[in-house]
Amino acid sequence: MNSVSQSRRRRLSAAAVLGAIALTATACGGGGGSGEGDTVVIGYTGPLSGGGAAYGENVKIGLEMVIDDLNADGVEVDGNPVTLELKSLDDKYAPSTAASNAQRLADQDKAPVVVSPNAGAIKAIQQINSGRSNFLISAYTSDPAIMQADNPLTMMIPPNFESYADEFSETAMEHGGKKLALLGTESEYGQQWTKSIKDAWSEAGGKIGGDNSVDYATVSDFAGPVSKALSEKPDAIFVGGPSQPTALIMEEARKQGFKGSFLVMDQAKLDEMATVTKIDNLKNSVGVLPVSEYEDPGTKDFLKKFAEKAGEKKVPTSETALNYQGIAIIAKAMEVAGTTDDPEKIREAIGEALPEVDDKYKVNGFPDEITEQGHLLNPNLEATFLDEDGKYTKVPIEQVSDDK
């Protein structure tokens, strides 16, 4: 009575095998992979709608590109193949929404790293990333306050913006004069930049007019603020916010007869602004070096792949290139640490991982070290001066400390 027929034994054996396969697939995470190894989510919270959508999309393109390349090359952690998957959430530049998004990505999607490109959002996320859920913040901001928070699970990617102030001031004075007008954006970040430029300009012996900062996100007619700034007869003007409104402010200043130089904060990109206004309106300006002017081992191939993905008319910015590098560094740190789910070990392994990153991922001033606080440092940081002939001249930048 307890005997089982041979055909039934074969059916039970097949069912057991299929059940084991299903359990294995569930344990490995599934979804977006090749069916082998683990799938690891890279989380991204950024502005994907509203006024900051273009900026947020620039970041997202870089993340998509690097994940495609890493998966094609193959990532192996502790002897196991790993497939990376990007999950993006829109925070519309709202810090509270960004923090909620980051928590969701960490809790629901088990993301060991979350990318954020907004200083206010990063500060909010730093309040939650080493508590109930541990995850590494890949921080795309040049605000030194991010490092001053002493958050053990933060990797800051761009240079500290305060590094630019002295050289920007000296370069602008060389090509103009000593009276500066202020037309930066009214955001918290913009006002930090304004203070840094004011301090550096004064220390260099210059004079500063009134603060005519304007809300770049809501103002569309810049004629009034520009006219007020020009009434002080400045030799140079500090401008900066997103590239599009910054370009329109510079265009308006030229229309009203301004012949002097511009100091352009790092959020705005000269080559991207040249798609909004004539390059003649941008000449005699000091700003961050365009990606196309870098000579890292992977820059040319990166530019080619970017054009294939985004189109020939779209300009690759540092938002795209530096986040491309950043995730390549984190992926290599996972390999070095032998883990995809322990953010502390991944963060600790970044220094050792840097020299192991393949040259193809070095595209925009690749860093050679990470500070104890978590800041990636490029030893040969450069800005640029766009001269009267429309040519870029590189300007060496000495990086300042992140300490208060």
mmCIF file of C-alpha atoms in Angstrom:
data_model
loop_
_atom_site.group_PDB
_atom_site.id
_atom_site.type_symbol
_atom_site.label_atom_id
_atom_site.label_comp_id
_atom_site.label_asym_id
_atom_site.label_seq_id
_atom_site.Cartn_x
_atom_site.Cartn_y
_atom_site.Cartn_z
ATOM 1 C CA MET A 1 0.000 0.000 0.000
ATOM 2 C CA ASN A 2 2.929 2.365 0.575
ATOM 3 C CA SER A 3 4.496 1.685 -2.798
ATOM 4 C CA VAL A 4 4.579 4.520 -5.413
ATOM 5 C CA SER A 5 4.418 3.903 -9.133
ATOM 6 C CA GLN A 6 7.503 4.620 -11.236
ATOM 7 C CA SER A 7 5.693 7.272 -13.336
ATOM 8 C CA ARG A 8 4.443 9.054 -10.217
ATOM 9 C CA ARG A 9 7.979 9.045 -8.717
ATOM 10 C CA ARG A 10 9.249 10.730 -11.891
ATOM 11 C CA ARG A 11 6.523 13.412 -11.624
ATOM 12 C CA LEU A 12 7.344 14.094 -7.973
ATOM 13 C CA SER A 13 11.059 14.332 -8.734
ATOM 14 C CA ALA A 14 10.460 16.817 -11.563
ATOM 15 C CA ALA A 15 8.210 18.931 -9.334
ATOM 16 C CA ALA A 16 10.878 19.001 -6.629
ATOM 17 C CA VAL A 17 13.497 20.185 -9.097
ATOM 18 C CA LEU A 18 11.225 22.921 -10.456
ATOM 19 C CA GLY A 19 10.400 24.031 -6.914
ATOM 20 C CA ALA A 20 14.077 24.285 -6.015
ATOM 21 C CA ILE A 21 14.759 26.372 -9.129
ATOM 22 C CA ALA A 22 11.894 28.728 -8.231
ATOM 23 C CA LEU A 23 13.158 29.170 -4.670
ATOM 24 C CA THR A 24 16.676 29.881 -5.930
ATOM 25 C CA ALA A 25 15.407 32.524 -8.356
ATOM 26 C CA THR A 26 13.434 34.220 -5.566
ATOM 27 C CA ALA A 27 16.442 34.261 -3.232
ATOM 28 C CA CYS A 28 18.649 35.836 -5.901
ATOM 29 C CA GLY A 29 16.395 38.875 -6.240
ATOM 30 C CA GLY A 30 15.346 38.337 -9.871
ATOM 31 C CA GLY A 31 14.097 41.064 -12.188
ATOM 32 C CA GLY A 32 16.295 42.945 -14.633
ATOM 33 C CA GLY A 33 19.074 40.355 -14.591
ATOM 34 C CA SER A 34 20.132 37.513 -16.831
ATOM 35 C CA GLY A 35 18.700 34.890 -14.517
ATOM 36 C CA GLU A 36 22.094 34.156 -12.967
ATOM 37 C CA GLY A 37 23.546 35.703 -9.813
ATOM 38 C CA ASP A 38 22.169 38.577 -7.757
ATOM 39 C CA THR A 39 20.416 41.736 -8.902
ATOM 40 C CA VAL A 40 21.507 44.794 -6.915
ATOM 41 C CA VAL A 41 19.472 48.003 -7.045
ATOM 42 C CA ILE A 42 21.195 51.361 -7.395
ATOM 43 C CA GLY A 43 18.711 53.923 -6.123
ATOM 44 C CA TYR A 44 18.313 57.435 -7.487
ATOM 45 C CA THR A 45 16.169 60.252 -6.117
ATOM 46 C CA GLY A 46 16.291 63.498 -8.054
ATOM 47 C CA PRO A 47 14.210 66.159 -9.822
ATOM 48 C CA LEU A 48 12.661 64.404 -12.821
ATOM 49 C CA SER A 49 9.785 66.853 -13.275
ATOM 50 C CA GLY A 50 9.302 70.560 -12.728
ATOM 51 C CA GLY A 51 11.953 73.254 -13.032
ATOM 52 C CA GLY A 52 14.878 70.973 -12.203
ATOM 53 C CA ALA A 53 13.910 68.168 -14.587
ATOM 54 C CA ALA A 54 16.676 68.822 -17.126
ATOM 55 C CA TYR A 55 19.292 68.744 -14.381
ATOM 56 C CA GLY A 56 17.855 65.563 -12.895
ATOM 57 C CA GLU A 57 17.716 63.930 -16.314
ATOM 58 C CA ASN A 58 21.407 64.722 -16.897
ATOM 59 C CA VAL A 59 22.231 62.763 -13.744
ATOM 60 C CA LYS A 60 19.941 59.894 -14.720
ATOM 61 C CA ILE A 61 21.552 59.537 -18.144
ATOM 62 C CA GLY A 62 24.964 59.096 -16.536
ATOM 63 C CA LEU A 63 23.584 56.434 -14.189
ATOM 64 C CA GLU A 64 21.904 54.576 -17.032
ATOM 65 C CA MET A 65 25.074 54.666 -19.112
ATOM 66 C CA VAL A 66 27.363 53.334 -16.389
ATOM 67 C CA ILE A 67 24.981 50.566 -15.336
ATOM 68 C CA ASP A 68 24.658 49.417 -18.946
ATOM 69 C CA ASP A 69 28.459 49.413 -19.317
ATOM 70 C CA LEU A 70 29.116 47.663 -15.999
ATOM 71 C CA ASN A 71 26.563 44.954 -16.740
ATOM 72 C CA ALA A 72 28.046 44.450 -20.203
ATOM 73 C CA ASP A 73 31.565 44.154 -18.756
ATOM 74 C CA GLY A 74 30.424 41.943 -15.896
ATOM 75 C CA VAL A 75 30.470 42.648 -12.163
ATOM 76 C CA GLU A 76 31.521 39.815 -9.855
ATOM 77 C CA VAL A 77 31.322 40.055 -6.076
ATOM 78 C CA ASP A 78 32.694 37.305 -3.832
ATOM 79 C CA GLY A 79 32.771 34.930 -6.784
ATOM 80 C CA ASN A 80 29.163 35.583 -7.789
ATOM 81 C CA PRO A 81 27.965 37.471 -10.900
ATOM 82 C CA VAL A 82 25.988 40.608 -10.090
ATOM 83 C CA THR A 83 23.534 42.519 -12.264
ATOM 84 C CA LEU A 84 23.015 46.179 -11.415
ATOM 85 C CA GLU A 85 19.571 47.715 -11.800
ATOM 86 C CA LEU A 86 18.687 51.422 -11.619
ATOM 87 C CA LYS A 87 15.510 52.482 -9.824
ATOM 88 C CA SER A 88 14.679 56.187 -10.082
ATOM 89 C CA LEU A 89 12.177 58.235 -8.080
ATOM 90 C CA ASP A 90 11.156 61.853 -8.658
ATOM 91 C CA ASP A 91 11.582 64.217 -5.700
ATOM 92 C CA LYS A 92 10.944 67.507 -7.563
ATOM 93 C CA TYR A 93 13.887 69.043 -5.652
ATOM 94 C CA ALA A 94 12.006 68.703 -2.331
ATOM 95 C CA PRO A 95 14.328 67.492 0.473
ATOM 96 C CA SER A 96 11.546 65.809 2.457
ATOM 97 C CA THR A 97 10.410 63.879 -0.608
ATOM 98 C CA ALA A 98 14.007 62.920 -1.364
ATOM 99 C CA ALA A 99 14.421 61.494 2.141
ATOM 100 C CA SER A 100 11.189 59.490 1.793
ATOM 101 C CA ASN A 101 12.325 58.217 -1.601
ATOM 102 C CA ALA A 102 15.704 57.179 -0.233
ATOM 103 C CA GLN A 103 14.096 55.310 2.665
ATOM 104 C CA ARG A 104 11.769 53.528 0.241
ATOM 105 C CA LEU A 105 14.644 52.539 -2.043
ATOM 106 C CA ALA A 106 16.624 51.191 0.907
ATOM 107 C CA ASP A 107 13.740 49.380 2.610
ATOM 108 C CA GLN A 108 11.672 48.071 -0.284
ATOM 109 C CA ASP A 109 14.321 47.666 -2.980
ATOM 110 C CA LYS A 110 17.249 46.874 -0.665
ATOM 111 C CA ALA A 111 19.395 49.472 -2.423
ATOM 112 C CA PRO A 112 22.834 49.605 -0.750
ATOM 113 C CA VAL A 113 23.493 52.987 -2.371
ATOM 114 C CA VAL A 114 21.240 55.939 -3.204
ATOM 115 C CA VAL A 115 22.305 58.772 -5.508
ATOM 116 C CA SER A 116 21.141 62.325 -4.787
ATOM 117 C CA PRO A 117 22.150 65.495 -6.702
ATOM 118 C CA ASN A 118 20.808 68.177 -4.374
ATOM 119 C CA ALA A 119 22.536 69.533 -1.248
ATOM 120 C CA GLY A 120 19.290 70.104 0.655
ATOM 121 C CA ALA A 121 18.075 66.617 -0.197
ATOM 122 C CA ILE A 122 21.387 65.051 0.788
ATOM 123 C CA LYS A 123 21.299 66.804 4.161
ATOM 124 C CA ALA A 124 17.825 65.354 4.763
ATOM 125 C CA ILE A 125 18.897 61.876 3.665
ATOM 126 C CA GLN A 126 21.925 62.025 5.976
ATOM 127 C CA GLN A 127 19.468 62.049 8.880
ATOM 128 C CA ILE A 128 18.193 58.553 8.021
ATOM 129 C CA ASN A 129 20.915 56.596 6.184
ATOM 130 C CA SER A 130 22.702 55.202 9.211
ATOM 131 C CA GLY A 131 19.758 54.311 11.428
ATOM 132 C CA ARG A 132 16.933 51.864 10.747
ATOM 133 C CA SER A 133 18.298 51.284 7.257
ATOM 134 C CA ASN A 134 21.956 51.597 6.381
ATOM 135 C CA PHE A 135 22.848 52.731 2.878
ATOM 136 C CA LEU A 136 25.599 54.707 1.194
ATOM 137 C CA ILE A 137 24.771 58.155 -0.204
ATOM 138 C CA SER A 138 26.441 58.914 -3.525
ATOM 139 C CA ALA A 139 26.285 62.691 -3.122
ATOM 140 C CA TYR A 140 26.436 64.878 -6.196
ATOM 141 C CA THR A 141 26.912 68.313 -4.661
ATOM 142 C CA SER A 142 29.843 70.667 -4.139
ATOM 143 C CA ASP A 143 28.500 71.968 -0.797
ATOM 144 C CA PRO A 144 31.189 71.364 1.879
ATOM 145 C CA ALA A 145 28.476 71.157 4.561
ATOM 146 C CA ILE A 146 27.819 67.622 3.315
ATOM 147 C CA MET A 147 31.256 66.566 4.527
ATOM 148 C CA GLN A 148 31.055 68.658 7.669
ATOM 149 C CA ALA A 149 28.094 66.527 8.783
ATOM 150 C CA ASP A 150 30.569 63.684 9.495
ATOM 151 C CA ASN A 151 28.170 61.127 8.072
ATOM 152 C CA PRO A 152 30.098 57.822 7.817
ATOM 153 C CA LEU A 153 28.063 56.604 4.839
ATOM 154 C CA THR A 154 28.458 59.506 2.411
ATOM 155 C CA MET A 155 30.640 59.699 -0.699
ATOM 156 C CA MET A 156 30.832 63.246 -2.089
ATOM 157 C CA ILE A 157 31.693 63.386 -5.789
ATOM 158 C CA PRO A 158 32.298 66.966 -7.090
ATOM 159 C CA PRO A 159 34.949 69.385 -5.790
ATOM 160 C CA ASN A 160 34.113 71.710 -2.906
ATOM 161 C CA PHE A 161 32.777 74.850 -4.634
ATOM 162 C CA GLU A 162 34.799 77.090 -2.302
ATOM 163 C CA SER A 163 37.894 75.888 -4.172
ATOM 164 C CA TYR A 164 36.869 77.973 -7.183
ATOM 165 C CA ALA A 165 36.369 81.372 -5.541
ATOM 166 C CA ASP A 166 39.955 82.658 -5.402
ATOM 167 C CA GLU A 167 40.940 81.626 -8.916
ATOM 168 C CA PHE A 168 37.634 82.785 -10.412
ATOM 169 C CA SER A 169 38.126 86.190 -8.838
ATOM 170 C CA GLU A 170 41.740 86.561 -9.964
ATOM 171 C CA THR A 171 40.967 85.407 -13.511
ATOM 172 C CA ALA A 172 37.979 87.734 -13.869
ATOM 173 C CA MET A 173 40.007 90.693 -12.588
ATOM 174 C CA GLU A 174 42.748 89.948 -15.097
ATOM 175 C CA HIS A 175 40.250 90.164 -17.945
ATOM 176 C CA GLY A 176 38.099 92.975 -16.623
ATOM 177 C CA GLY A 177 38.431 95.162 -13.583
ATOM 178 C CA LYS A 178 37.887 95.285 -9.853
ATOM 179 C CA LYS A 179 34.208 96.181 -9.432
ATOM 180 C CA LEU A 180 31.843 93.207 -9.094
ATOM 181 C CA ALA A 181 28.056 93.005 -9.410
ATOM 182 C CA LEU A 182 26.128 90.108 -7.859
ATOM 183 C CA LEU A 183 23.407 88.359 -9.857
ATOM 184 C CA GLY A 184 23.466 84.804 -8.507
ATOM 185 C CA THR A 185 20.466 82.648 -7.738
ATOM 186 C CA GLU A 186 18.592 83.169 -4.452
ATOM 187 C CA SER A 187 18.699 79.489 -3.468
ATOM 188 C CA GLU A 188 20.568 78.490 -0.313
ATOM 189 C CA TYR A 189 23.320 77.022 -2.466
ATOM 190 C CA GLY A 190 23.476 80.166 -4.609
ATOM 191 C CA GLN A 191 23.818 82.360 -1.553
ATOM 192 C CA GLN A 192 26.652 80.210 -0.212
ATOM 193 C CA TRP A 193 28.422 80.693 -3.532
ATOM 194 C CA THR A 194 27.731 84.437 -3.401
ATOM 195 C CA LYS A 195 29.307 84.714 0.034
ATOM 196 C CA SER A 196 32.352 82.734 -1.081
ATOM 197 C CA ILE A 197 32.844 84.957 -4.133
ATOM 198 C CA LYS A 198 32.342 88.143 -2.079
ATOM 199 C CA ASP A 199 35.014 87.044 0.395
ATOM 200 C CA ALA A 200 37.510 86.089 -2.317
ATOM 201 C CA TRP A 201 36.838 89.245 -4.361
ATOM 202 C CA SER A 202 37.356 91.496 -1.344
ATOM 203 C CA GLU A 203 40.552 89.693 -0.352
ATOM 204 C CA ALA A 204 41.858 90.256 -3.882
ATOM 205 C CA GLY A 205 41.336 94.002 -3.465
ATOM 206 C CA GLY A 206 38.103 94.341 -5.409
ATOM 207 C CA LYS A 207 34.961 96.344 -4.752
ATOM 208 C CA ILE A 208 31.500 94.787 -4.551
ATOM 209 C CA GLY A 209 28.164 96.341 -5.451
ATOM 210 C CA GLY A 210 24.753 95.517 -4.030
ATOM 211 C CA ASP A 211 23.379 91.984 -3.980
ATOM 212 C CA ASN A 212 20.926 91.707 -6.880
ATOM 213 C CA SER A 213 20.362 87.964 -6.538
ATOM 214 C CA VAL A 214 17.215 86.699 -8.241
ATOM 215 C CA ASP A 215 15.112 83.542 -8.020
ATOM 216 C CA TYR A 216 16.232 81.694 -11.141
ATOM 217 C CA ALA A 217 13.435 79.146 -10.712
ATOM 218 C CA THR A 218 10.515 81.589 -10.898
ATOM 219 C CA VAL A 219 11.701 84.764 -12.640
ATOM 220 C CA SER A 220 11.498 84.725 -16.439
ATOM 221 C CA ASP A 221 12.088 88.408 -17.256
ATOM 222 C CA PHE A 222 15.613 89.294 -16.160
ATOM 223 C CA ALA A 223 15.733 92.790 -17.687
ATOM 224 C CA GLY A 224 14.985 94.567 -14.397
ATOM 225 C CA PRO A 225 17.535 92.809 -12.165
ATOM 226 C CA VAL A 226 20.200 93.071 -14.870
ATOM 227 C CA SER A 227 19.525 96.785 -15.357
ATOM 228 C CA LYS A 228 19.806 97.368 -11.618
ATOM 229 C CA ALA A 229 23.118 95.512 -11.463
ATOM 230 C CA LEU A 230 24.527 97.373 -14.475
ATOM 231 C CA SER A 231 23.574 100.748 -12.981
ATOM 232 C CA GLU A 232 26.528 100.225 -10.629
ATOM 233 C CA LYS A 233 28.851 100.104 -13.685
ATOM 234 C CA PRO A 234 30.562 96.822 -12.798
ATOM 235 C CA ASP A 235 33.624 95.370 -14.517
ATOM 236 C CA ALA A 236 32.492 91.816 -13.738
ATOM 237 C CA ILE A 237 29.256 90.052 -12.811
ATOM 238 C CA PHE A 238 28.793 86.929 -10.720
ATOM 239 C CA VAL A 239 25.992 84.764 -12.134
ATOM 240 C CA GLY A 240 24.821 81.208 -11.771
ATOM 241 C CA GLY A 241 22.043 78.733 -11.253
ATOM 242 C CA PRO A 242 20.778 76.178 -13.781
ATOM 243 C CA SER A 243 22.322 76.623 -17.223
ATOM 244 C CA GLN A 244 19.238 77.880 -19.089
ATOM 245 C CA PRO A 245 18.310 80.892 -16.907
ATOM 246 C CA THR A 246 21.989 81.712 -16.377
ATOM 247 C CA ALA A 247 22.451 81.914 -20.143
ATOM 248 C CA LEU A 248 19.435 84.226 -20.434
ATOM 249 C CA ILE A 249 20.789 86.552 -17.740
ATOM 250 C CA MET A 250 24.155 86.773 -19.506
ATOM 251 C CA GLU A 251 22.380 87.374 -22.821
ATOM 252 C CA GLU A 252 20.347 90.189 -21.260
ATOM 253 C CA ALA A 253 23.481 91.779 -19.803
ATOM 254 C CA ARG A 254 25.120 91.823 -23.247
ATOM 255 C CA LYS A 255 21.951 93.284 -24.764
ATOM 256 C CA GLN A 256 22.139 96.106 -22.238
ATOM 257 C CA GLY A 257 25.737 96.830 -23.202
ATOM 258 C CA PHE A 258 27.818 94.964 -20.628
ATOM 259 C CA LYS A 259 31.344 94.337 -21.982
ATOM 260 C CA GLY A 260 33.017 92.912 -18.897
ATOM 261 C CA SER A 261 33.655 89.422 -17.570
ATOM 262 C CA PHE A 262 31.399 86.853 -15.920
ATOM 263 C CA LEU A 263 32.108 84.568 -12.987
ATOM 264 C CA VAL A 264 29.836 81.547 -13.456
ATOM 265 C CA MET A 265 29.038 79.246 -10.530
ATOM 266 C CA ASP A 266 29.506 75.510 -11.042
ATOM 267 C CA GLN A 267 25.834 74.634 -11.482
ATOM 268 C CA ALA A 268 25.803 76.378 -14.865
ATOM 269 C CA LYS A 269 27.885 74.931 -17.708
ATOM 270 C CA LEU A 270 29.315 77.180 -20.429
ATOM 271 C CA ASP A 271 28.977 74.644 -23.248
ATOM 272 C CA GLU A 272 25.418 73.781 -22.218
ATOM 273 C CA MET A 273 24.544 77.488 -22.095
ATOM 274 C CA ALA A 274 25.858 77.808 -25.668
ATOM 275 C CA THR A 275 22.832 75.757 -26.771
ATOM 276 C CA VAL A 276 20.549 78.427 -25.278
ATOM 277 C CA THR A 277 22.283 81.644 -26.365
ATOM 278 C CA LYS A 278 24.991 82.708 -28.806
ATOM 279 C CA ILE A 279 28.493 81.933 -27.616
ATOM 280 C CA ASP A 280 29.364 85.619 -28.112
ATOM 281 C CA ASN A 281 27.206 86.353 -25.060
ATOM 282 C CA LEU A 282 29.280 83.926 -22.983
ATOM 283 C CA LYS A 283 32.788 85.037 -23.909
ATOM 284 C CA ASN A 284 35.116 86.497 -21.288
ATOM 285 C CA SER A 285 33.769 84.101 -18.655
ATOM 286 C CA VAL A 286 35.370 81.873 -16.050
ATOM 287 C CA GLY A 287 33.536 78.685 -15.075
ATOM 288 C CA VAL A 288 33.878 74.927 -14.699
ATOM 289 C CA LEU A 289 35.683 72.989 -17.418
ATOM 290 C CA PRO A 290 33.358 71.328 -19.978
ATOM 291 C CA VAL A 291 33.424 67.535 -20.086
ATOM 292 C CA SER A 292 34.550 67.680 -23.724
ATOM 293 C CA GLU A 293 37.756 69.459 -22.650
ATOM 294 C CA TYR A 294 38.903 66.646 -20.348
ATOM 295 C CA GLU A 295 41.601 64.236 -21.479
ATOM 296 C CA ASP A 296 41.013 61.245 -19.205
ATOM 297 C CA PRO A 297 41.528 57.767 -20.706
ATOM 298 C CA GLY A 298 37.818 57.154 -21.249
ATOM 299 C CA THR A 299 36.638 60.653 -22.188
ATOM 300 C CA LYS A 300 36.474 60.219 -25.985
ATOM 301 C CA ASP A 301 34.557 56.946 -25.841
ATOM 302 C CA PHE A 302 32.248 58.384 -23.193
ATOM 303 C CA LEU A 303 31.425 61.372 -25.418
ATOM 304 C CA LYS A 304 30.698 59.051 -28.342
ATOM 305 C CA LYS A 305 28.400 56.823 -26.276
ATOM 306 C CA PHE A 306 26.662 59.858 -24.815
ATOM 307 C CA ALA A 307 25.904 61.209 -28.301
ATOM 308 C CA GLU A 308 24.510 57.824 -29.335
ATOM 309 C CA LYS A 309 22.229 57.740 -26.291
ATOM 310 C CA ALA A 310 21.164 61.375 -25.916
ATOM 311 C CA GLY A 311 21.602 62.744 -29.441
ATOM 312 C CA GLU A 312 24.234 64.940 -31.055
ATOM 313 C CA LYS A 313 22.536 68.175 -29.960
ATOM 314 C CA LYS A 314 22.548 67.401 -26.231
ATOM 315 C CA VAL A 315 25.635 68.482 -24.286
ATOM 316 C CA PRO A 316 27.242 66.053 -21.822
ATOM 317 C CA THR A 317 27.631 67.823 -18.492
ATOM 318 C CA SER A 318 29.547 66.981 -15.337
ATOM 319 C CA GLU A 319 26.240 65.820 -13.800
ATOM 320 C CA THR A 320 26.297 62.984 -16.330
ATOM 321 C CA ALA A 321 30.034 62.298 -16.369
ATOM 322 C CA LEU A 322 30.791 62.469 -12.648
ATOM 323 C CA ASN A 323 27.863 60.251 -11.711
ATOM 324 C CA TYR A 324 29.019 57.804 -14.398
ATOM 325 C CA GLN A 325 32.388 57.685 -12.648
ATOM 326 C CA GLY A 326 30.845 57.553 -9.193
ATOM 327 C CA ILE A 327 28.871 54.351 -9.717
ATOM 328 C CA ALA A 328 31.854 52.702 -11.417
ATOM 329 C CA ILE A 329 33.842 53.434 -8.258
ATOM 330 C CA ILE A 330 31.123 52.000 -6.018
ATOM 331 C CA ALA A 331 30.806 48.858 -8.146
ATOM 332 C CA LYS A 332 34.543 48.272 -7.879
ATOM 333 C CA ALA A 333 34.365 48.898 -4.117
ATOM 334 C CA MET A 334 31.712 46.162 -3.892
ATOM 335 C CA GLU A 335 34.093 43.803 -5.653
ATOM 336 C CA VAL A 336 36.978 44.758 -3.370
ATOM 337 C CA ALA A 337 34.844 44.507 -0.217
ATOM 338 C CA GLY A 338 33.278 41.225 -1.320
ATOM 339 C CA THR A 339 29.763 42.429 -0.529
ATOM 340 C CA THR A 340 26.814 44.168 -2.174
ATOM 341 C CA ASP A 341 24.711 44.625 0.953
ATOM 342 C CA ASP A 342 27.103 45.975 3.591
ATOM 343 C CA PRO A 343 27.416 49.737 2.972
ATOM 344 C CA GLU A 344 30.004 50.189 5.720
ATOM 345 C CA LYS A 345 32.371 47.716 4.069
ATOM 346 C CA ILE A 346 31.675 49.184 0.621
ATOM 347 C CA ARG A 347 32.509 52.679 1.886
ATOM 348 C CA GLU A 348 35.693 51.420 3.574
ATOM 349 C CA ALA A 349 36.818 49.765 0.317
ATOM 350 C CA ILE A 350 36.534 52.862 -1.904
ATOM 351 C CA GLY A 351 40.121 54.008 -1.339
ATOM 352 C CA GLU A 352 41.478 50.595 -2.301
ATOM 353 C CA ALA A 353 39.072 50.379 -5.244
ATOM 354 C CA LEU A 354 40.034 53.679 -6.915
ATOM 355 C CA PRO A 355 43.232 52.461 -8.643
ATOM 356 C CA GLU A 356 41.429 49.267 -9.706
ATOM 357 C CA VAL A 357 38.719 51.037 -11.743
ATOM 358 C CA ASP A 358 39.060 50.354 -15.472
ATOM 359 C CA ASP A 359 40.312 53.265 -17.594
ATOM 360 C CA LYS A 360 37.096 53.317 -19.648
ATOM 361 C CA TYR A 361 35.251 54.706 -16.597
ATOM 362 C CA LYS A 362 37.738 57.565 -16.089
ATOM 363 C CA VAL A 363 36.116 60.400 -18.015
ATOM 364 C CA ASN A 364 35.984 63.660 -16.036
ATOM 365 C CA GLY A 365 38.983 64.295 -13.788
ATOM 366 C CA PHE A 366 39.120 60.901 -12.123
ATOM 367 C CA PRO A 367 39.913 61.003 -8.364
ATOM 368 C CA ASP A 368 42.961 59.311 -6.898
ATOM 369 C CA GLU A 369 41.905 59.385 -3.248
ATOM 370 C CA ILE A 370 38.975 59.673 -0.865
ATOM 371 C CA THR A 371 39.300 61.683 2.336
ATOM 372 C CA GLU A 372 38.449 60.279 5.762
ATOM 373 C CA GLN A 373 35.241 62.297 5.589
ATOM 374 C CA GLY A 374 34.303 60.679 2.277
ATOM 375 C CA HIS A 375 35.199 63.245 -0.396
ATOM 376 C CA LEU A 376 36.641 62.045 -3.710
ATOM 377 C CA LEU A 377 39.608 64.216 -4.711
ATOM 378 C CA ASN A 378 40.876 64.846 -8.233
ATOM 379 C CA PRO A 379 44.559 65.857 -7.894
ATOM 380 C CA ASN A 380 44.525 67.964 -11.068
ATOM 381 C CA LEU A 381 41.340 70.005 -10.734
ATOM 382 C CA GLU A 382 40.904 72.629 -13.448
ATOM 383 C CA ALA A 383 38.353 75.292 -14.335
ATOM 384 C CA THR A 384 38.279 77.243 -17.595
ATOM 385 C CA PHE A 385 38.285 80.710 -19.110
ATOM 386 C CA LEU A 386 36.262 81.194 -22.305
ATOM 387 C CA ASP A 387 38.189 83.886 -24.157
ATOM 388 C CA GLU A 388 37.200 86.468 -26.780
ATOM 389 C CA ASP A 389 37.909 83.959 -29.560
ATOM 390 C CA GLY A 390 35.542 81.386 -28.080
ATOM 391 C CA LYS A 391 38.369 79.100 -26.978
ATOM 392 C CA TYR A 392 38.671 77.390 -23.596
ATOM 393 C CA THR A 393 41.830 77.964 -21.569
ATOM 394 C CA LYS A 394 42.343 75.661 -18.599
ATOM 395 C CA VAL A 395 42.745 77.277 -15.181
ATOM 396 C CA PRO A 396 44.390 75.188 -12.405
ATOM 397 C CA ILE A 397 42.398 75.085 -9.163
ATOM 398 C CA GLU A 398 43.809 74.414 -5.717
ATOM 399 C CA GLN A 399 41.294 72.481 -3.643
ATOM 400 C CA VAL A 400 40.421 73.795 -0.190
ATOM 401 C CA SER A 401 39.651 71.795 2.938
ATOM 402 C CA ASP A 402 36.099 70.691 3.679
ATOM 403 C CA ASP A 403 36.534 71.560 7.353
ATOM 404 C CA LYS A 404 34.556 74.437 8.802
#
